[in-house]
mmCIF file of C-alpha atoms in Angstrom:
data_model
loop_
_atom_site.group_PDB
_atom_site.id
_atom_site.type_symbol
_atom_site.label_atom_id
_atom_site.label_comp_id
_atom_site.label_asym_id
_atom_site.label_seq_id
_atom_site.Cartn_x
_atom_site.Cartn_y
_atom_site.Cartn_z
ATOM 1 C CA MET A 184 -15.543 -7.441 31.166
ATOM 2 C CA ASP A 185 -17.915 -6.804 28.267
ATOM 3 C CA TYR A 186 -16.564 -3.257 27.917
ATOM 4 C CA LEU A 187 -13.240 -4.751 26.734
ATOM 5 C CA LEU A 188 -15.128 -5.943 23.673
ATOM 6 C CA THR A 189 -17.686 -3.186 23.111
ATOM 7 C CA ILE A 190 -15.395 -0.146 23.462
ATOM 8 C CA PRO A 191 -12.802 -1.076 20.801
ATOM 9 C CA SER A 192 -15.439 -2.446 18.405
ATOM 10 C CA SER A 193 -17.576 0.705 18.763
ATOM 11 C CA PHE A 194 -14.481 2.871 18.299
ATOM 12 C CA ILE A 195 -13.428 1.262 15.022
ATOM 13 C CA LEU A 196 -17.022 1.212 13.788
ATOM 14 C CA LEU A 197 -17.260 4.970 14.255
ATOM 15 C CA ILE A 198 -13.985 5.606 12.442
ATOM 16 C CA SER A 199 -14.965 3.237 9.620
ATOM 17 C CA LEU A 200 -18.262 5.045 9.119
ATOM 18 C CA ILE A 201 -16.532 8.420 8.935
ATOM 19 C CA ASN A 202 -13.983 7.171 6.410
ATOM 20 C CA PHE A 203 -16.596 5.320 4.373
ATOM 21 C CA PHE A 204 -18.335 8.607 3.582
ATOM 22 C CA THR A 205 -15.331 10.958 3.461
ATOM 23 C CA ILE A 206 -12.383 9.077 1.925
ATOM 24 C CA ARG A 207 -10.855 10.848 -1.061
ATOM 25 C CA ASN A 208 -11.711 9.356 -4.467
ATOM 26 C CA PRO A 209 -9.825 10.279 -7.657
ATOM 27 C CA LYS A 210 -12.920 10.758 -9.810
ATOM 28 C CA LYS A 211 -12.252 13.964 -11.727
ATOM 29 C CA SER A 212 -10.089 14.436 -14.798
ATOM 30 C CA ALA A 213 -8.548 17.702 -15.934
ATOM 31 C CA GLN A 214 -5.884 18.942 -18.300
ATOM 32 C CA ILE A 215 -2.477 18.288 -16.717
ATOM 33 C CA ASN A 216 0.192 20.696 -17.914
ATOM 34 C CA GLU A 217 2.816 19.894 -15.287
ATOM 35 C CA SER A 218 5.569 17.505 -16.348
ATOM 36 C CA ILE A 219 5.116 13.998 -14.943
ATOM 37 C CA SER A 220 7.775 11.363 -14.312
ATOM 38 C CA VAL A 221 6.446 7.851 -13.831
ATOM 39 C CA VAL A 222 9.100 5.669 -12.198
ATOM 40 C CA VAL A 223 8.979 1.882 -11.918
ATOM 41 C CA PRO A 224 11.587 -0.287 -10.165
ATOM 42 C CA LEU A 225 11.712 -3.864 -11.455
ATOM 43 C CA ARG A 226 13.564 -6.907 -10.174
ATOM 44 C CA ASN A 227 12.702 -10.353 -11.511
ATOM 45 C CA GLU A 228 9.402 -9.096 -12.921
ATOM 46 C CA ALA A 229 9.398 -10.905 -16.278
ATOM 47 C CA THR A 230 5.795 -12.049 -15.844
ATOM 48 C CA ASN A 231 4.620 -8.467 -15.330
ATOM 49 C CA VAL A 232 6.482 -6.555 -18.017
ATOM 50 C CA ALA A 233 4.082 -6.898 -20.955
ATOM 51 C CA GLU A 234 0.911 -5.903 -19.074
ATOM 52 C CA LEU A 235 2.769 -3.152 -17.215
ATOM 53 C CA ILE A 236 3.958 -1.477 -20.421
ATOM 54 C CA ASP A 237 0.516 -1.789 -22.019
ATOM 55 C CA SER A 238 -1.003 -0.166 -18.934
ATOM 56 C CA LEU A 239 1.463 2.716 -18.931
ATOM 57 C CA ARG A 240 1.432 3.470 -22.653
ATOM 58 C CA ALA A 241 -2.381 3.695 -22.538
ATOM 59 C CA GLN A 242 -2.293 6.683 -20.161
ATOM 60 C CA LYS A 243 -4.001 9.723 -21.655
ATOM 61 C CA ASN A 244 -4.540 13.477 -21.184
ATOM 62 C CA LEU A 245 -1.007 14.161 -19.962
ATOM 63 C CA ALA A 246 0.814 16.972 -21.742
ATOM 64 C CA GLN A 247 4.322 16.000 -20.631
ATOM 65 C CA VAL A 248 5.050 12.525 -19.313
ATOM 66 C CA GLU A 249 8.124 10.311 -19.203
ATOM 67 C CA PHE A 250 8.278 6.680 -18.098
ATOM 68 C CA LEU A 251 11.470 5.555 -16.386
ATOM 69 C CA LEU A 252 11.858 1.797 -15.892
ATOM 70 C CA LEU A 253 14.800 0.547 -13.849
ATOM 71 C CA ASP A 254 15.954 -3.046 -14.095
ATOM 72 C CA ASP A 255 17.429 -3.810 -10.674
ATOM 73 C CA ASN A 256 19.943 -6.498 -11.665
ATOM 74 C CA SER A 257 17.207 -8.987 -12.488
ATOM 75 C CA GLU A 258 18.064 -12.666 -12.733
ATOM 76 C CA ASP A 259 15.326 -13.448 -15.239
ATOM 77 C CA ALA A 260 14.293 -12.004 -18.620
ATOM 78 C CA THR A 261 13.028 -8.682 -17.213
ATOM 79 C CA LEU A 262 15.566 -6.499 -19.044
ATOM 80 C CA ALA A 263 15.150 -8.215 -22.405
ATOM 81 C CA LEU A 264 11.382 -7.955 -22.171
ATOM 82 C CA LEU A 265 11.566 -4.280 -21.211
ATOM 83 C CA GLN A 266 13.654 -3.598 -24.275
ATOM 84 C CA GLN A 267 11.278 -5.579 -26.465
ATOM 85 C CA HIS A 268 8.059 -3.978 -25.261
ATOM 86 C CA THR A 269 9.328 -0.379 -25.193
ATOM 87 C CA SER A 270 10.979 -0.476 -28.611
ATOM 88 C CA GLY A 271 9.979 2.619 -30.570
ATOM 89 C CA LEU A 272 8.376 4.374 -27.586
ATOM 90 C CA SER A 273 10.253 7.667 -27.303
ATOM 91 C CA ASN A 274 9.031 8.612 -23.828
ATOM 92 C CA PHE A 275 9.973 5.247 -22.293
ATOM 93 C CA HIS A 276 13.484 4.971 -20.905
ATOM 94 C CA ILE A 277 15.185 1.886 -19.476
ATOM 95 C CA LEU A 278 17.779 2.296 -16.741
ATOM 96 C CA ASN A 279 20.240 -0.342 -15.628
ATOM 97 C CA GLY A 280 20.443 -0.396 -11.847
ATOM 98 C CA SER A 281 23.859 -0.091 -10.271
ATOM 99 C CA THR A 282 25.185 -2.397 -7.563
ATOM 100 C CA LEU A 283 23.295 -2.227 -4.284
ATOM 101 C CA PRO A 284 25.385 -0.125 -1.860
ATOM 102 C CA GLN A 285 25.722 -0.835 1.831
ATOM 103 C CA GLY A 286 22.986 0.703 3.964
ATOM 104 C CA TRP A 287 20.294 0.442 1.293
ATOM 105 C CA ILE A 288 17.665 -2.135 0.441
ATOM 106 C CA GLY A 289 16.890 -2.968 -3.158
ATOM 107 C CA LYS A 290 13.671 -1.069 -3.727
ATOM 108 C CA THR A 291 14.726 2.185 -2.073
ATOM 109 C CA TRP A 292 18.046 2.197 -3.977
ATOM 110 C CA ALA A 293 16.185 1.618 -7.229
ATOM 111 C CA LEU A 294 13.774 4.457 -6.426
ATOM 112 C CA GLN A 295 16.637 6.782 -5.549
ATOM 113 C CA GLN A 296 18.299 6.138 -8.904
ATOM 114 C CA LEU A 297 15.007 6.762 -10.668
ATOM 115 C CA PHE A 298 14.426 9.977 -8.710
ATOM 116 C CA GLU A 299 17.867 11.305 -9.653
ATOM 117 C CA ARG A 300 17.120 10.665 -13.319
ATOM 118 C CA ALA A 301 13.518 11.960 -13.287
ATOM 119 C CA SER A 302 12.845 15.469 -14.569
ATOM 120 C CA GLY A 303 9.136 15.846 -13.834
ATOM 121 C CA GLU A 304 7.512 18.335 -11.470
ATOM 122 C CA ILE A 305 5.433 15.439 -10.156
ATOM 123 C CA ILE A 306 6.893 12.000 -9.470
ATOM 124 C CA VAL A 307 4.634 8.953 -9.684
ATOM 125 C CA SER A 308 6.058 5.646 -8.472
ATOM 126 C CA VAL A 309 4.232 2.488 -9.499
ATOM 127 C CA ASP A 310 4.974 -1.139 -8.643
ATOM 128 C CA ALA A 311 5.407 -3.544 -11.537
ATOM 129 C CA ASP A 312 2.340 -5.590 -10.567
ATOM 130 C CA VAL A 313 -0.032 -2.599 -10.543
ATOM 131 C CA ARG A 314 -2.409 -2.117 -13.472
ATOM 132 C CA LEU A 315 -3.801 1.331 -14.236
ATOM 133 C CA VAL A 316 -6.923 2.330 -16.136
ATOM 134 C CA PRO A 317 -6.167 4.711 -19.045
ATOM 135 C CA ASP A 318 -6.935 7.903 -17.108
ATOM 136 C CA ALA A 319 -5.490 6.764 -13.766
ATOM 137 C CA LEU A 320 -2.502 9.092 -13.779
ATOM 138 C CA ASN A 321 -4.621 12.038 -14.872
ATOM 139 C CA ARG A 322 -7.212 11.461 -12.132
ATOM 140 C CA ALA A 323 -4.580 10.890 -9.430
ATOM 141 C CA VAL A 324 -2.642 14.048 -10.312
ATOM 142 C CA THR A 325 -5.888 16.024 -10.616
ATOM 143 C CA LEU A 326 -6.837 14.993 -7.073
ATOM 144 C CA LEU A 327 -3.375 15.940 -5.827
ATOM 145 C CA LYS A 328 -3.743 19.394 -7.361
ATOM 146 C CA ASN A 329 -7.376 19.978 -6.338
ATOM 147 C CA THR A 330 -6.646 19.121 -2.709
ATOM 148 C CA GLN A 331 -3.388 21.124 -2.749
ATOM 149 C CA LEU A 332 -1.604 18.196 -1.123
ATOM 150 C CA ASP A 333 2.084 17.387 -1.468
ATOM 151 C CA PHE A 334 1.674 13.640 -1.814
ATOM 152 C CA LEU A 335 -1.124 11.207 -2.498
ATOM 153 C CA SER A 336 -1.318 7.448 -2.254
ATOM 154 C CA PRO A 337 -4.229 6.020 -4.304
ATOM 155 C CA TYR A 338 -4.707 2.580 -2.746
ATOM 156 C CA PRO A 339 -5.150 0.025 -5.565
ATOM 157 C CA LYS A 340 -7.864 -2.602 -5.531
ATOM 158 C CA GLN A 341 -6.266 -5.698 -4.015
ATOM 159 C CA LEU A 342 -7.176 -8.675 -6.183
ATOM 160 C CA SER A 343 -7.597 -11.860 -4.152
ATOM 161 C CA PHE A 344 -8.483 -15.251 -5.584
ATOM 162 C CA SER A 345 -7.158 -17.995 -3.318
ATOM 163 C CA TRP A 346 -8.534 -18.441 0.206
ATOM 164 C CA SER A 347 -5.258 -17.300 1.772
ATOM 165 C CA GLU A 348 -5.409 -14.055 -0.223
ATOM 166 C CA ARG A 349 -9.071 -13.477 0.606
ATOM 167 C CA LEU A 350 -8.423 -13.950 4.311
ATOM 168 C CA ILE A 351 -5.344 -11.730 4.557
ATOM 169 C CA GLN A 352 -5.256 -9.100 1.810
ATOM 170 C CA PRO A 353 -8.445 -7.198 2.805
ATOM 171 C CA LEU A 354 -6.869 -6.542 6.218
ATOM 172 C CA LEU A 355 -4.465 -4.068 4.603
ATOM 173 C CA GLN A 356 -7.156 -1.541 3.756
ATOM 174 C CA TRP A 357 -9.287 -2.415 6.789
ATOM 175 C CA SER A 358 -6.392 -1.658 9.151
ATOM 176 C CA TRP A 359 -6.296 2.021 8.266
ATOM 177 C CA MET A 360 -9.962 2.446 7.315
ATOM 178 C CA SER A 361 -10.894 1.445 10.877
ATOM 179 C CA THR A 362 -8.184 3.152 12.936
ATOM 180 C CA VAL A 363 -7.301 6.518 11.335
ATOM 181 C CA ILE A 364 -9.671 9.354 10.418
ATOM 182 C CA LEU A 365 -8.149 10.113 7.034
ATOM 183 C CA ARG A 366 -9.382 13.693 6.580
ATOM 184 C CA ILE A 367 -7.790 14.616 9.916
ATOM 185 C CA ALA A 368 -4.597 12.717 9.110
ATOM 186 C CA GLU A 369 -4.026 14.588 5.844
ATOM 187 C CA LYS A 370 -4.014 17.918 7.656
ATOM 188 C CA SER A 371 -2.054 16.706 10.659
ATOM 189 C CA SER A 372 1.635 17.251 11.341
ATOM 190 C CA ILE A 373 1.719 14.140 13.532
ATOM 191 C CA SER A 374 3.754 11.638 11.556
ATOM 192 C CA SER A 375 2.321 8.627 13.393
ATOM 193 C CA MET A 376 -1.068 9.337 11.774
ATOM 194 C CA VAL A 377 0.332 8.961 8.275
ATOM 195 C CA VAL A 378 -1.091 6.290 5.997
ATOM 196 C CA ALA A 379 0.564 5.487 2.666
ATOM 197 C CA ASN A 380 1.013 2.714 0.142
ATOM 198 C CA GLY A 381 4.036 2.552 -2.141
ATOM 199 C CA GLN A 382 2.290 0.526 -4.836
ATOM 200 C CA PHE A 383 0.998 3.788 -6.333
ATOM 201 C CA PHE A 384 2.471 6.968 -4.876
ATOM 202 C CA VAL A 385 2.207 10.507 -6.248
ATOM 203 C CA VAL A 386 4.439 13.245 -4.849
ATOM 204 C CA ARG A 387 5.537 16.738 -5.806
ATOM 205 C CA ARG A 388 9.188 16.755 -6.768
ATOM 206 C CA ALA A 389 9.911 19.772 -4.567
ATOM 207 C CA ALA A 390 8.607 17.941 -1.483
ATOM 208 C CA LEU A 391 10.583 14.805 -2.291
ATOM 209 C CA ALA A 392 13.750 16.782 -2.995
ATOM 210 C CA GLN A 393 13.412 18.542 0.358
ATOM 211 C CA VAL A 394 13.920 15.210 2.163
ATOM 212 C CA GLY A 395 16.738 14.068 -0.122
ATOM 213 C CA GLY A 396 14.651 11.702 -2.199
ATOM 214 C CA TYR A 397 14.726 8.215 -0.724
ATOM 215 C CA LYS A 398 17.896 8.623 1.331
ATOM 216 C CA SER A 399 15.941 9.006 4.562
ATOM 217 C CA VAL A 400 14.369 5.552 4.043
ATOM 218 C CA SER A 401 17.392 3.841 2.506
ATOM 219 C CA ASN A 402 17.198 0.789 4.779
ATOM 220 C CA LYS A 403 13.484 0.816 5.617
ATOM 221 C CA VAL A 404 11.457 -2.224 4.611
ATOM 222 C CA LEU A 405 8.263 -0.169 4.969
ATOM 223 C CA ASP A 406 9.681 2.555 2.765
ATOM 224 C CA ASP A 407 6.255 3.922 1.750
ATOM 225 C CA VAL A 408 4.997 4.709 5.250
ATOM 226 C CA GLU A 409 8.419 5.878 6.430
ATOM 227 C CA LEU A 410 8.786 8.184 3.422
ATOM 228 C CA ALA A 411 5.348 9.688 4.054
ATOM 229 C CA ARG A 412 6.252 10.239 7.708
ATOM 230 C CA THR A 413 9.487 11.947 6.706
ATOM 231 C CA LEU A 414 7.595 14.200 4.299
ATOM 232 C CA VAL A 415 5.128 15.184 7.030
ATOM 233 C CA LYS A 416 7.941 15.918 9.473
ATOM 234 C CA GLN A 417 9.334 18.370 6.922
ATOM 235 C CA GLY A 418 6.013 20.197 6.608
ATOM 236 C CA SER A 419 4.383 18.366 3.705
ATOM 237 C CA HIS A 420 0.839 17.014 3.797
ATOM 238 C CA GLY A 421 -0.768 14.059 2.069
ATOM 239 C CA CYS A 422 -3.101 11.135 2.410
ATOM 240 C CA VAL A 423 -4.191 7.781 1.165
ATOM 241 C CA ALA A 424 -7.113 7.749 -1.269
ATOM 242 C CA ASN A 425 -9.452 5.060 -2.526
ATOM 243 C CA GLY A 426 -7.763 4.104 -5.775
ATOM 244 C CA ALA A 427 -9.863 1.002 -6.477
ATOM 245 C CA SER A 428 -11.497 2.598 -9.523
ATOM 246 C CA ILE A 429 -8.192 3.506 -11.196
ATOM 247 C CA ALA A 430 -5.694 0.819 -10.163
ATOM 248 C CA SER A 431 -5.544 -2.837 -9.216
ATOM 249 C CA THR A 432 -2.907 -5.324 -8.176
ATOM 250 C CA ARG A 433 -2.492 -8.905 -7.091
ATOM 251 C CA MET A 434 0.327 -8.757 -4.573
ATOM 252 C CA TYR A 435 0.612 -12.451 -3.767
ATOM 253 C CA THR A 436 -0.705 -15.619 -5.387
ATOM 254 C CA SER A 437 -0.130 -18.212 -2.657
ATOM 255 C CA TRP A 438 0.250 -18.669 1.087
ATOM 256 C CA GLY A 439 4.004 -19.064 0.628
ATOM 257 C CA GLU A 440 4.255 -15.642 -1.018
ATOM 258 C CA ILE A 441 2.017 -14.099 1.647
ATOM 259 C CA GLN A 442 4.155 -15.530 4.430
ATOM 260 C CA ALA A 443 7.366 -14.260 2.826
ATOM 261 C CA GLY A 444 5.889 -10.859 1.961
ATOM 262 C CA TYR A 445 4.477 -10.190 5.401
ATOM 263 C CA GLY A 446 7.382 -11.926 7.063
ATOM 264 C CA LYS A 447 9.814 -9.329 5.722
ATOM 265 C CA SER A 448 7.832 -6.317 6.880
ATOM 266 C CA LEU A 449 5.340 -6.859 9.698
ATOM 267 C CA HIS A 450 7.953 -6.649 12.456
ATOM 268 C CA ALA A 451 8.699 -3.113 11.252
ATOM 269 C CA ALA A 452 5.057 -2.090 10.897
ATOM 270 C CA PHE A 453 4.474 -1.631 14.620
ATOM 271 C CA GLY A 454 7.836 -0.155 15.586
ATOM 272 C CA SER A 455 8.848 -2.517 18.377
ATOM 273 C CA VAL A 456 8.004 -5.733 20.200
ATOM 274 C CA PHE A 457 5.751 -3.697 22.475
ATOM 275 C CA GLY A 458 3.971 -2.156 19.496
ATOM 276 C CA SER A 459 3.495 -5.588 17.968
ATOM 277 C CA ALA A 460 2.116 -6.877 21.269
ATOM 278 C CA LEU A 461 -0.427 -4.042 21.289
ATOM 279 C CA ALA A 462 -1.407 -4.888 17.704
ATOM 280 C CA ILE A 463 -1.872 -8.542 18.611
ATOM 281 C CA THR A 464 -3.982 -7.566 21.622
ATOM 282 C CA PHE A 465 -6.108 -5.283 19.435
ATOM 283 C CA LEU A 466 -6.613 -8.040 16.843
ATOM 284 C CA PHE A 467 -7.592 -10.514 19.543
ATOM 285 C CA LEU A 468 -10.049 -8.175 21.291
ATOM 286 C CA THR A 469 -11.736 -7.057 18.069
ATOM 287 C CA GLY A 470 -11.426 -10.143 15.911
ATOM 288 C CA ILE A 471 -11.337 -13.295 18.014
ATOM 289 C CA ALA A 472 -12.609 -12.638 21.538
ATOM 290 C CA PRO A 473 -16.106 -11.447 20.477
ATOM 291 C CA LEU A 474 -16.797 -14.713 18.665
ATOM 292 C CA ILE A 475 -15.498 -16.830 21.546
ATOM 293 C CA ALA A 476 -17.494 -14.846 24.108
ATOM 294 C CA GLY A 477 -20.608 -14.924 21.931
ATOM 295 C CA ILE A 478 -20.458 -18.690 21.524
ATOM 296 C CA THR A 479 -20.087 -19.074 25.295
ATOM 297 C CA GLY A 480 -23.238 -17.037 25.997
ATOM 298 C CA SER A 481 -22.465 -13.273 25.914
ATOM 299 C CA TYR A 482 -25.104 -11.323 23.993
ATOM 300 C CA VAL A 483 -22.974 -8.171 24.174
ATOM 301 C CA ALA A 484 -20.169 -10.034 22.428
ATOM 302 C CA TRP A 485 -22.400 -10.633 19.413
ATOM 303 C CA TYR A 486 -22.794 -6.867 19.095
ATOM 304 C CA ALA A 487 -19.005 -6.526 19.073
ATOM 305 C CA TYR A 488 -18.688 -9.270 16.451
ATOM 306 C CA ALA A 489 -21.372 -7.635 14.294
ATOM 307 C CA ALA A 490 -19.763 -4.190 14.616
ATOM 308 C CA VAL A 491 -16.329 -5.406 13.544
ATOM 309 C CA THR A 492 -17.798 -7.497 10.736
ATOM 310 C CA LEU A 493 -19.573 -4.379 9.503
ATOM 311 C CA THR A 494 -16.270 -2.460 9.430
ATOM 312 C CA ARG A 495 -14.737 -5.199 7.277
ATOM 313 C CA ALA A 496 -17.761 -5.217 4.987
ATOM 314 C CA MET A 497 -17.655 -1.423 4.515
ATOM 315 C CA SER A 498 -13.958 -1.608 3.684
ATOM 316 C CA SER A 499 -14.652 -4.299 1.071
ATOM 317 C CA ILE A 500 -17.618 -2.455 -0.441
ATOM 318 C CA LYS A 501 -15.442 0.613 -0.985
ATOM 319 C CA THR A 502 -13.218 -1.471 -3.237
ATOM 320 C CA GLY A 503 -16.092 -2.967 -5.211
ATOM 321 C CA LYS A 504 -16.296 -6.300 -3.384
ATOM 322 C CA ASN A 505 -19.374 -7.882 -1.807
ATOM 323 C CA GLY A 506 -18.057 -8.061 1.755
ATOM 324 C CA VAL A 507 -19.087 -11.679 2.399
ATOM 325 C CA ASP A 508 -15.572 -12.608 3.544
ATOM 326 C CA ALA A 509 -16.012 -10.145 6.410
ATOM 327 C CA PHE A 510 -17.773 -12.871 8.379
ATOM 328 C CA LEU A 511 -14.473 -14.764 8.461
ATOM 329 C CA HIS A 512 -12.719 -11.903 10.219
ATOM 330 C CA PRO A 513 -11.851 -14.014 13.312
ATOM 331 C CA ILE A 514 -9.885 -16.413 11.092
ATOM 332 C CA SER A 515 -8.210 -13.484 9.325
ATOM 333 C CA SER A 516 -7.229 -11.996 12.683
ATOM 334 C CA ALA A 517 -5.743 -15.285 13.880
ATOM 335 C CA LEU A 518 -3.690 -15.628 10.688
ATOM 336 C CA LEU A 519 -2.416 -12.049 10.947
ATOM 337 C CA ILE A 520 -1.389 -12.620 14.567
ATOM 338 C CA TYR A 521 0.576 -15.638 13.375
ATOM 339 C CA LEU A 522 2.240 -13.576 10.622
ATOM 340 C CA ILE A 523 3.265 -10.843 13.099
ATOM 341 C CA ILE A 524 4.933 -13.430 15.336
ATOM 342 C CA TYR A 525 6.482 -15.154 12.300
ATOM 343 C CA SER A 526 7.910 -11.857 11.069
ATOM 344 C CA TRP A 527 9.698 -11.261 14.385
ATOM 345 C CA LEU A 528 11.058 -14.798 14.471
ATOM 346 C CA MET A 529 12.340 -14.578 10.878
ATOM 347 C CA ARG A 530 13.954 -11.127 10.959
ATOM 348 C CA GLY A 531 16.915 -11.008 8.591
ATOM 349 C CA GLN A 532 16.142 -14.449 7.158
ATOM 350 C CA VAL A 533 13.272 -13.906 4.733
ATOM 351 C CA GLN A 534 14.127 -14.163 1.026
ATOM 352 C CA TRP A 535 12.423 -11.651 -1.289
ATOM 353 C CA LYS A 536 13.223 -11.170 -4.968
ATOM 354 C CA GLY A 537 16.419 -13.137 -4.466
ATOM 355 C CA ARG A 538 17.652 -10.986 -1.577
ATOM 356 C CA THR A 539 17.576 -11.550 2.161
ATOM 357 C CA LEU A 540 15.649 -8.976 4.213
#
């Protein structure tokens, strides 16, 4: 039975090695003459407004850029703070979100309103908790142009401070770094190979307009991946890039936020109960079983554990971390299995930003 451990661990090790050396990195800067629209949906983001605006106004080497900030009927001081911190900034525009229509979820409706207002040739959507270095937009758009892609998703560095964050958050990047050969995926027309992250998403307006903006993902919790898949189905091409050097974010600050955040989306991530069962099996065979088998006397299992730990370490190193937490991968896998099951049990009951998803 050792092959059940060695085959999947060797497979993901190979993919991780390929991606470690070939993943796109937005390193170069160039003069950007195309018009850029940076769109940001905000709902109950009062704690993020000040740093967000400072991050955006610091962007440089962009000939034509507008910043569109939509307050999605916030219940806190988001709107007042937006008005305060953008006062006197002529290229910053605040939009008041309209009532959420039936068949849409909050974020996709906010993005659709922003898209309809945006005038840029390139649309950049950024989450309110993402922080950009001053040349982040320039480097991201430069990479989009140099690769002649239609969309690009620079994956921000995921800041993790508490133990729950350190155990769970690195799995986001590891999941695609170890299962999808990114250079093949960006040229593929197979939508299931698409990897994307909506925290920082760059797309050509023409490609986005071709799919009707965000209408095709109006009710999708995983709007980023679903949008990328829709774009690919319509003939566009794009990829995820290592955006750790130009962007960072702290998605969640506690186990409660992690449970709610993953609870609203993980059931959709794998398509069906069967898909989730396959994911759980994969996590068990690569993350938990090798350690159990190794402790009970299998030398081959220690190879599998070492191989998977190495994939986690490589993923962490790419984002500027030391990779020590990789040794706790079995615990991370067990927690993610729990969150997948929790997400299915709590469908339609999880509260997020004051709305039920």
